[in-house]
Amino acid sequence: MKAVEQAYRGQWARLLALLTAELRDLDLAEESLQDAFAAAVAAWPPVPDNPPAWLLTTARRRAVDRLRRTAVAARKLPLLVVDEPRPPEEPGPRKLPDERLRLVFTCCHPALSMEARVALTLRCVGGLTTRQTARLFLVSEATMAARLTRAKKKISQAGIPYRVPEGRELAGRRDGVLAVLYLIFTEGYAAAEGERLIRDESAGEAIALARMMAELMPADSEVRALLALMLLHHARRHARLDAGGRLVRLAEQDRSLWRHDEIAEALDLLAPALLPPVPPGPHLPGPQPPGQYLPGPYLLQAAIAAEHVSAAGAHDTDWEAIAGLYELLERLTGSAVVRLNRAVAVAEAFGPARGLELLAGLEAELPRHHLLPATRADLLSRLGRLEEAVEEYGRALELVATAPEREFLLSRRGTAIQALSG
Amino acid sequence: MRYVLLCVGNEHPWTQAGPEERQAVYARWGAYNGFLAERGAGVGGHELAHSSTATTIRKNGDQFLITDGPYAETVEQISGYVLVEAGDLEEAIELAGPMPSDVEIRPVPAREAS
């Protein structure tokens, strides 16, 4: 059993990618490979000398069986658009060509809905079962199965090619892939609803996928930055909730609970990118204006997270540097959420009044975001404007979704009310 | 593969357009047709008259209900289409890029394309 599990973990995506290119049918490839792993559970041990080659051969045979059983005329879906159909060759242990990037870019194609991209990526690239994928997104297995089938049909019928984009297209599409991975990560990081704030599992999946992307696109600093960003957040998972399941803010977290090995790995990943200006070279993503170094959004976010974890204690945090990074990020993204975070950093660096100024008018863009009134409440109470603070805490409580965050806000409001009456 | 590129958008500006504006829009479509011809990708296409000229038939068994107007009364309507030949969706998107309007891309099922 162990060898099969190991092969599944390590080889699923590569084998599926390879089979998909050969068969030009994602659905058939997936089912045949699933069959092959089921056959391995029965046939191993003895474990074959070359498990991936064994699985591939078995899956090919199963595909032929399946095709024989369905008459050609009954085939409903057109074949995938694959550039050069490669002749099936007998692969050696290290000779399997790595097709995973094609699979990733197809699963994350912008012509698919975001939901479909996430589901396909977890199922096809991450190797999660339909049931596991469904559980991560709190939908029924039937719903997830239907979503996956719809997505695969769209790929085939709309003619989404099985291809890694080239040239100018690549940077934009790469960002699309990273957005899918980051969404999987944030879903796990803070479930929008429900009792458990941290769902380690999907965060772990996202990190595994980002690790794979960093391996496949080693020259791309944004890919490395995304992996580093995830590691830096995830490294704090054991410190984020206290024994009673209550939320602990970054400043109050027990830093000895952080996974310092993961933090070190992340800082290593960032090291080459955090030394601007770097002369443009093959190790930088996309076309760069000569002599100018333009950090991407993930690099900026990772740099911010790195500033936080590099401080010896909360009081040593370089808030001015963080405020500056957020300013760059806001300019790059124009995001209201980034402005909210920037306001927090500015408040720490230059006082709560300056932070409050930056929050003015953000309701228009973030009407349902509890962190906006929560942040404003915090800054107001630090300025001694307690009545306004209590009001803002009330607003935040109307919008908050997770139980730990609700408890946190209730206790903060309680403190403010006490200070008012005292 | 064949794809239909549906030209979609608010028709109102077009009804309000003066002769010069119309000429300018037709010039852009002319350039776009030139682009398709150069690529050898254009298979056919037409401008459609305003949706107020549309007639809709709804069928219920043997009954035909004929009404005035488009099938769906929305602000955005289809005002033309282009049929193109493309290797895959990626190329269809590329061909739709220079089209002087918003576009809905619909693949033509393979058995009908040949």
Short mmCIF file of N, CA and C in Angstrom, two decimals, chain B residues 1-100:
data_model
loop_
_atom_site.label_atom_id
_atom_site.label_comp_id
_atom_site.label_asym_id
_atom_site.label_seq_id
_atom_site.Cartn_x
_atom_site.Cartn_y
_atom_site.Cartn_z
N MET B 1 -10.95 24.15 -36.15
CA MET B 1 -12.30 24.33 -35.63
C MET B 1 -12.90 25.62 -36.14
N ARG B 2 -14.23 25.63 -36.20
CA ARG B 2 -14.91 26.88 -36.54
C ARG B 2 -15.52 27.51 -35.30
N TYR B 3 -15.47 28.83 -35.29
CA TYR B 3 -16.06 29.58 -34.19
C TYR B 3 -16.92 30.69 -34.76
N VAL B 4 -18.04 30.96 -34.09
CA VAL B 4 -18.83 32.15 -34.41
C VAL B 4 -18.46 33.23 -33.41
N LEU B 5 -18.06 34.37 -33.92
CA LEU B 5 -17.79 35.51 -33.04
C LEU B 5 -19.02 36.41 -33.09
N LEU B 6 -19.77 36.44 -32.00
CA LEU B 6 -20.97 37.25 -31.94
C LEU B 6 -20.60 38.64 -31.44
N CYS B 7 -21.07 39.64 -32.20
CA CYS B 7 -20.79 41.02 -31.84
C CYS B 7 -21.90 41.47 -30.89
N VAL B 8 -21.56 41.71 -29.63
CA VAL B 8 -22.58 42.04 -28.63
C VAL B 8 -22.35 43.41 -28.03
N GLY B 9 -23.42 44.06 -27.63
CA GLY B 9 -23.28 45.35 -26.98
C GLY B 9 -24.58 46.13 -26.97
N ASN B 10 -24.51 47.29 -26.34
CA ASN B 10 -25.64 48.20 -26.29
C ASN B 10 -25.86 48.82 -27.67
N GLU B 11 -27.07 48.67 -28.19
CA GLU B 11 -27.34 49.18 -29.54
C GLU B 11 -27.59 50.69 -29.57
N HIS B 12 -27.90 51.24 -28.40
CA HIS B 12 -28.36 52.63 -28.38
C HIS B 12 -27.41 53.62 -29.05
N PRO B 13 -26.11 53.57 -28.73
CA PRO B 13 -25.21 54.54 -29.36
C PRO B 13 -25.26 54.48 -30.89
N TRP B 14 -25.43 53.30 -31.42
CA TRP B 14 -25.46 53.14 -32.88
C TRP B 14 -26.69 53.84 -33.47
N THR B 15 -27.84 53.73 -32.79
CA THR B 15 -29.06 54.38 -33.31
C THR B 15 -28.92 55.89 -33.26
N GLN B 16 -28.09 56.37 -32.31
CA GLN B 16 -27.93 57.82 -32.16
C GLN B 16 -26.83 58.36 -33.05
N ALA B 17 -26.05 57.46 -33.65
CA ALA B 17 -24.85 57.90 -34.36
C ALA B 17 -25.21 58.66 -35.64
N GLY B 18 -24.47 59.75 -35.90
CA GLY B 18 -24.64 60.51 -37.14
C GLY B 18 -23.87 59.83 -38.27
N PRO B 19 -24.03 60.36 -39.50
CA PRO B 19 -23.41 59.74 -40.66
C PRO B 19 -21.89 59.62 -40.53
N GLU B 20 -21.27 60.64 -39.95
CA GLU B 20 -19.81 60.59 -39.85
C GLU B 20 -19.36 59.50 -38.90
N GLU B 21 -20.07 59.41 -37.75
CA GLU B 21 -19.72 58.37 -36.78
C GLU B 21 -19.91 56.99 -37.39
N ARG B 22 -21.02 56.84 -38.12
CA ARG B 22 -21.29 55.53 -38.73
C ARG B 22 -20.18 55.18 -39.73
N GLN B 23 -19.78 56.17 -40.47
CA GLN B 23 -18.73 55.93 -41.45
C GLN B 23 -17.44 55.47 -40.76
N ALA B 24 -17.17 56.12 -39.61
CA ALA B 24 -15.96 55.76 -38.87
C ALA B 24 -16.05 54.31 -38.37
N VAL B 25 -17.23 53.92 -37.87
CA VAL B 25 -17.40 52.55 -37.37
C VAL B 25 -17.26 51.55 -38.51
N TYR B 26 -17.90 51.89 -39.66
CA TYR B 26 -17.78 50.98 -40.80
C TYR B 26 -16.34 50.85 -41.27
N ALA B 27 -15.60 51.95 -41.15
CA ALA B 27 -14.18 51.91 -41.55
C ALA B 27 -13.42 50.92 -40.66
N ARG B 28 -13.77 50.93 -39.35
CA ARG B 28 -13.08 50.01 -38.43
C ARG B 28 -13.45 48.56 -38.76
N TRP B 29 -14.71 48.35 -39.10
CA TRP B 29 -15.11 46.99 -39.48
C TRP B 29 -14.44 46.57 -40.79
N GLY B 30 -14.29 47.54 -41.69
CA GLY B 30 -13.60 47.25 -42.95
C GLY B 30 -12.17 46.80 -42.68
N ALA B 31 -11.51 47.52 -41.76
CA ALA B 31 -10.13 47.17 -41.42
C ALA B 31 -10.09 45.78 -40.79
N TYR B 32 -11.10 45.50 -39.96
CA TYR B 32 -11.13 44.20 -39.29
C TYR B 32 -11.31 43.07 -40.31
N ASN B 33 -12.21 43.30 -41.28
CA ASN B 33 -12.39 42.29 -42.33
C ASN B 33 -11.11 42.08 -43.13
N GLY B 34 -10.38 43.19 -43.34
CA GLY B 34 -9.09 43.09 -44.02
C GLY B 34 -8.13 42.20 -43.24
N PHE B 35 -8.13 42.40 -41.90
CA PHE B 35 -7.27 41.60 -41.02
C PHE B 35 -7.63 40.12 -41.13
N LEU B 36 -8.94 39.81 -41.11
CA LEU B 36 -9.36 38.41 -41.21
C LEU B 36 -8.97 37.80 -42.56
N ALA B 37 -9.13 38.62 -43.62
CA ALA B 37 -8.79 38.12 -44.95
C ALA B 37 -7.29 37.83 -45.04
N GLU B 38 -6.50 38.74 -44.47
CA GLU B 38 -5.05 38.57 -44.49
C GLU B 38 -4.64 37.28 -43.78
N ARG B 39 -5.32 37.00 -42.69
CA ARG B 39 -5.05 35.78 -41.94
C ARG B 39 -5.65 34.54 -42.61
N GLY B 40 -6.50 34.78 -43.59
CA GLY B 40 -7.19 33.65 -44.23
C GLY B 40 -8.13 32.94 -43.27
N ALA B 41 -8.65 33.69 -42.27
CA ALA B 41 -9.43 33.04 -41.21
C ALA B 41 -10.92 33.28 -41.36
N GLY B 42 -11.30 34.33 -42.09
CA GLY B 42 -12.72 34.67 -42.18
C GLY B 42 -13.46 33.70 -43.09
N VAL B 43 -14.60 33.21 -42.62
CA VAL B 43 -15.39 32.29 -43.42
C VAL B 43 -16.72 32.93 -43.82
N GLY B 44 -17.15 33.92 -43.09
CA GLY B 44 -18.39 34.60 -43.43
C GLY B 44 -18.83 35.47 -42.28
N GLY B 45 -19.93 36.21 -42.49
CA GLY B 45 -20.41 37.05 -41.41
C GLY B 45 -21.29 38.17 -41.93
N HIS B 46 -22.06 38.76 -41.05
CA HIS B 46 -22.95 39.84 -41.45
C HIS B 46 -23.24 40.76 -40.29
N GLU B 47 -23.54 42.00 -40.66
CA GLU B 47 -24.14 42.91 -39.70
C GLU B 47 -25.62 42.56 -39.61
N LEU B 48 -26.21 42.72 -38.45
CA LEU B 48 -27.65 42.49 -38.31
C LEU B 48 -28.35 43.82 -38.07
N ALA B 49 -29.58 43.95 -38.61
CA ALA B 49 -30.36 45.16 -38.36
C ALA B 49 -30.75 45.23 -36.88
N HIS B 50 -31.09 46.40 -36.43
CA HIS B 50 -31.42 46.66 -35.02
C HIS B 50 -32.42 45.63 -34.48
N SER B 51 -32.28 45.30 -33.20
CA SER B 51 -33.11 44.26 -32.60
C SER B 51 -34.59 44.62 -32.60
N SER B 52 -34.92 45.92 -32.80
CA SER B 52 -36.33 46.30 -32.88
C SER B 52 -36.98 45.74 -34.14
N THR B 53 -36.16 45.32 -35.10
CA THR B 53 -36.71 44.72 -36.32
C THR B 53 -36.88 43.21 -36.18
N ALA B 54 -36.51 42.68 -35.02
CA ALA B 54 -36.54 41.22 -34.83
C ALA B 54 -37.97 40.71 -34.66
N THR B 55 -38.18 39.48 -35.07
CA THR B 55 -39.45 38.78 -34.85
C THR B 55 -39.11 37.48 -34.15
N THR B 56 -39.82 37.17 -33.10
CA THR B 56 -39.54 35.96 -32.35
C THR B 56 -40.72 34.99 -32.45
N ILE B 57 -40.42 33.73 -32.67
CA ILE B 57 -41.45 32.69 -32.69
C ILE B 57 -41.22 31.78 -31.51
N ARG B 58 -42.18 31.63 -30.66
CA ARG B 58 -42.11 30.63 -29.58
C ARG B 58 -43.05 29.50 -29.92
N LYS B 59 -42.55 28.28 -29.79
CA LYS B 59 -43.35 27.13 -30.21
C LYS B 59 -43.77 26.31 -29.00
N ASN B 60 -45.03 25.94 -29.02
CA ASN B 60 -45.54 25.11 -27.94
C ASN B 60 -46.39 24.04 -28.61
N GLY B 61 -45.78 22.89 -28.86
CA GLY B 61 -46.49 21.86 -29.60
C GLY B 61 -46.78 22.37 -31.01
N ASP B 62 -48.02 22.39 -31.37
CA ASP B 62 -48.41 22.84 -32.70
C ASP B 62 -48.61 24.34 -32.75
N GLN B 63 -48.59 24.95 -31.57
CA GLN B 63 -48.91 26.38 -31.54
C GLN B 63 -47.67 27.22 -31.81
N PHE B 64 -47.80 28.20 -32.66
CA PHE B 64 -46.75 29.18 -32.92
C PHE B 64 -47.20 30.50 -32.32
N LEU B 65 -46.35 31.03 -31.45
CA LEU B 65 -46.66 32.37 -30.95
C LEU B 65 -45.64 33.33 -31.55
N ILE B 66 -46.14 34.20 -32.39
CA ILE B 66 -45.24 35.14 -33.06
C ILE B 66 -45.30 36.49 -32.35
N THR B 67 -44.14 36.98 -31.93
CA THR B 67 -44.12 38.28 -31.26
C THR B 67 -43.09 39.20 -31.89
N ASP B 68 -43.30 40.47 -31.65
CA ASP B 68 -42.38 41.50 -32.12
C ASP B 68 -41.21 41.61 -31.14
N GLY B 69 -40.00 41.74 -31.66
CA GLY B 69 -38.86 41.99 -30.79
C GLY B 69 -37.95 40.78 -30.64
N PRO B 70 -36.77 40.98 -30.01
CA PRO B 70 -35.79 39.90 -29.87
C PRO B 70 -36.22 38.88 -28.83
N TYR B 71 -35.56 37.72 -28.82
CA TYR B 71 -35.91 36.64 -27.92
C TYR B 71 -35.77 37.08 -26.46
N ALA B 72 -34.70 37.75 -26.16
CA ALA B 72 -34.50 38.26 -24.80
C ALA B 72 -34.40 39.78 -24.88
N GLU B 73 -35.24 40.46 -24.10
CA GLU B 73 -35.25 41.93 -24.11
C GLU B 73 -34.20 42.45 -23.15
N THR B 74 -32.96 42.53 -23.62
CA THR B 74 -31.92 43.07 -22.75
C THR B 74 -31.28 44.27 -23.44
N VAL B 75 -30.56 45.05 -22.66
CA VAL B 75 -29.90 46.22 -23.25
C VAL B 75 -28.86 45.77 -24.28
N GLU B 76 -28.10 44.72 -23.93
CA GLU B 76 -27.09 44.22 -24.86
C GLU B 76 -27.74 43.26 -25.85
N GLN B 77 -27.51 43.50 -27.09
CA GLN B 77 -28.08 42.63 -28.12
C GLN B 77 -26.98 42.21 -29.10
N ILE B 78 -27.28 41.18 -29.87
CA ILE B 78 -26.35 40.73 -30.91
C ILE B 78 -26.58 41.60 -32.14
N SER B 79 -25.53 42.22 -32.63
CA SER B 79 -25.73 43.11 -33.76
C SER B 79 -24.91 42.67 -34.97
N GLY B 80 -24.37 41.46 -34.90
CA GLY B 80 -23.62 40.95 -36.04
C GLY B 80 -22.87 39.70 -35.66
N TYR B 81 -22.32 39.02 -36.65
CA TYR B 81 -21.53 37.83 -36.34
C TYR B 81 -20.48 37.62 -37.41
N VAL B 82 -19.41 36.95 -37.02
CA VAL B 82 -18.36 36.59 -37.96
C VAL B 82 -18.07 35.11 -37.75
N LEU B 83 -17.96 34.37 -38.82
CA LEU B 83 -17.59 32.96 -38.72
C LEU B 83 -16.12 32.84 -39.08
N VAL B 84 -15.34 32.22 -38.19
CA VAL B 84 -13.90 32.11 -38.46
C VAL B 84 -13.43 30.67 -38.32
N GLU B 85 -12.32 30.41 -38.96
CA GLU B 85 -11.64 29.12 -38.84
C GLU B 85 -10.42 29.35 -37.96
N ALA B 86 -10.30 28.58 -36.87
CA ALA B 86 -9.17 28.75 -35.95
C ALA B 86 -8.73 27.40 -35.43
N GLY B 87 -7.44 27.30 -35.09
CA GLY B 87 -6.90 26.03 -34.62
C GLY B 87 -7.45 25.62 -33.27
N ASP B 88 -7.68 26.62 -32.42
CA ASP B 88 -8.18 26.34 -31.09
C ASP B 88 -8.75 27.64 -30.51
N LEU B 89 -9.25 27.54 -29.27
CA LEU B 89 -9.86 28.72 -28.64
C LEU B 89 -8.88 29.88 -28.53
N GLU B 90 -7.61 29.54 -28.26
CA GLU B 90 -6.58 30.56 -28.15
C GLU B 90 -6.54 31.42 -29.41
N GLU B 91 -6.55 30.77 -30.56
CA GLU B 91 -6.49 31.51 -31.83
C GLU B 91 -7.79 32.28 -32.07
N ALA B 92 -8.92 31.67 -31.67
CA ALA B 92 -10.19 32.36 -31.83
C ALA B 92 -10.21 33.65 -31.00
N ILE B 93 -9.65 33.57 -29.80
CA ILE B 93 -9.57 34.76 -28.94
C ILE B 93 -8.69 35.82 -29.60
N GLU B 94 -7.61 35.37 -30.20
CA GLU B 94 -6.70 36.28 -30.88
C GLU B 94 -7.41 36.96 -32.06
N LEU B 95 -8.20 36.18 -32.79
CA LEU B 95 -8.93 36.72 -33.94
C LEU B 95 -10.03 37.69 -33.48
N ALA B 96 -10.59 37.44 -32.30
CA ALA B 96 -11.65 38.29 -31.80
C ALA B 96 -11.10 39.60 -31.23
N GLY B 97 -9.82 39.60 -30.87
CA GLY B 97 -9.20 40.76 -30.24
C GLY B 97 -9.44 42.06 -30.97
N PRO B 98 -9.09 42.15 -32.26
CA PRO B 98 -9.25 43.43 -32.97
C PRO B 98 -10.67 43.74 -33.41
N MET B 99 -11.64 42.89 -33.13
CA MET B 99 -13.04 43.15 -33.53
C MET B 99 -13.53 44.41 -32.81
N PRO B 100 -14.17 45.35 -33.54
CA PRO B 100 -14.51 46.63 -32.92
C PRO B 100 -15.74 46.57 -32.00
#
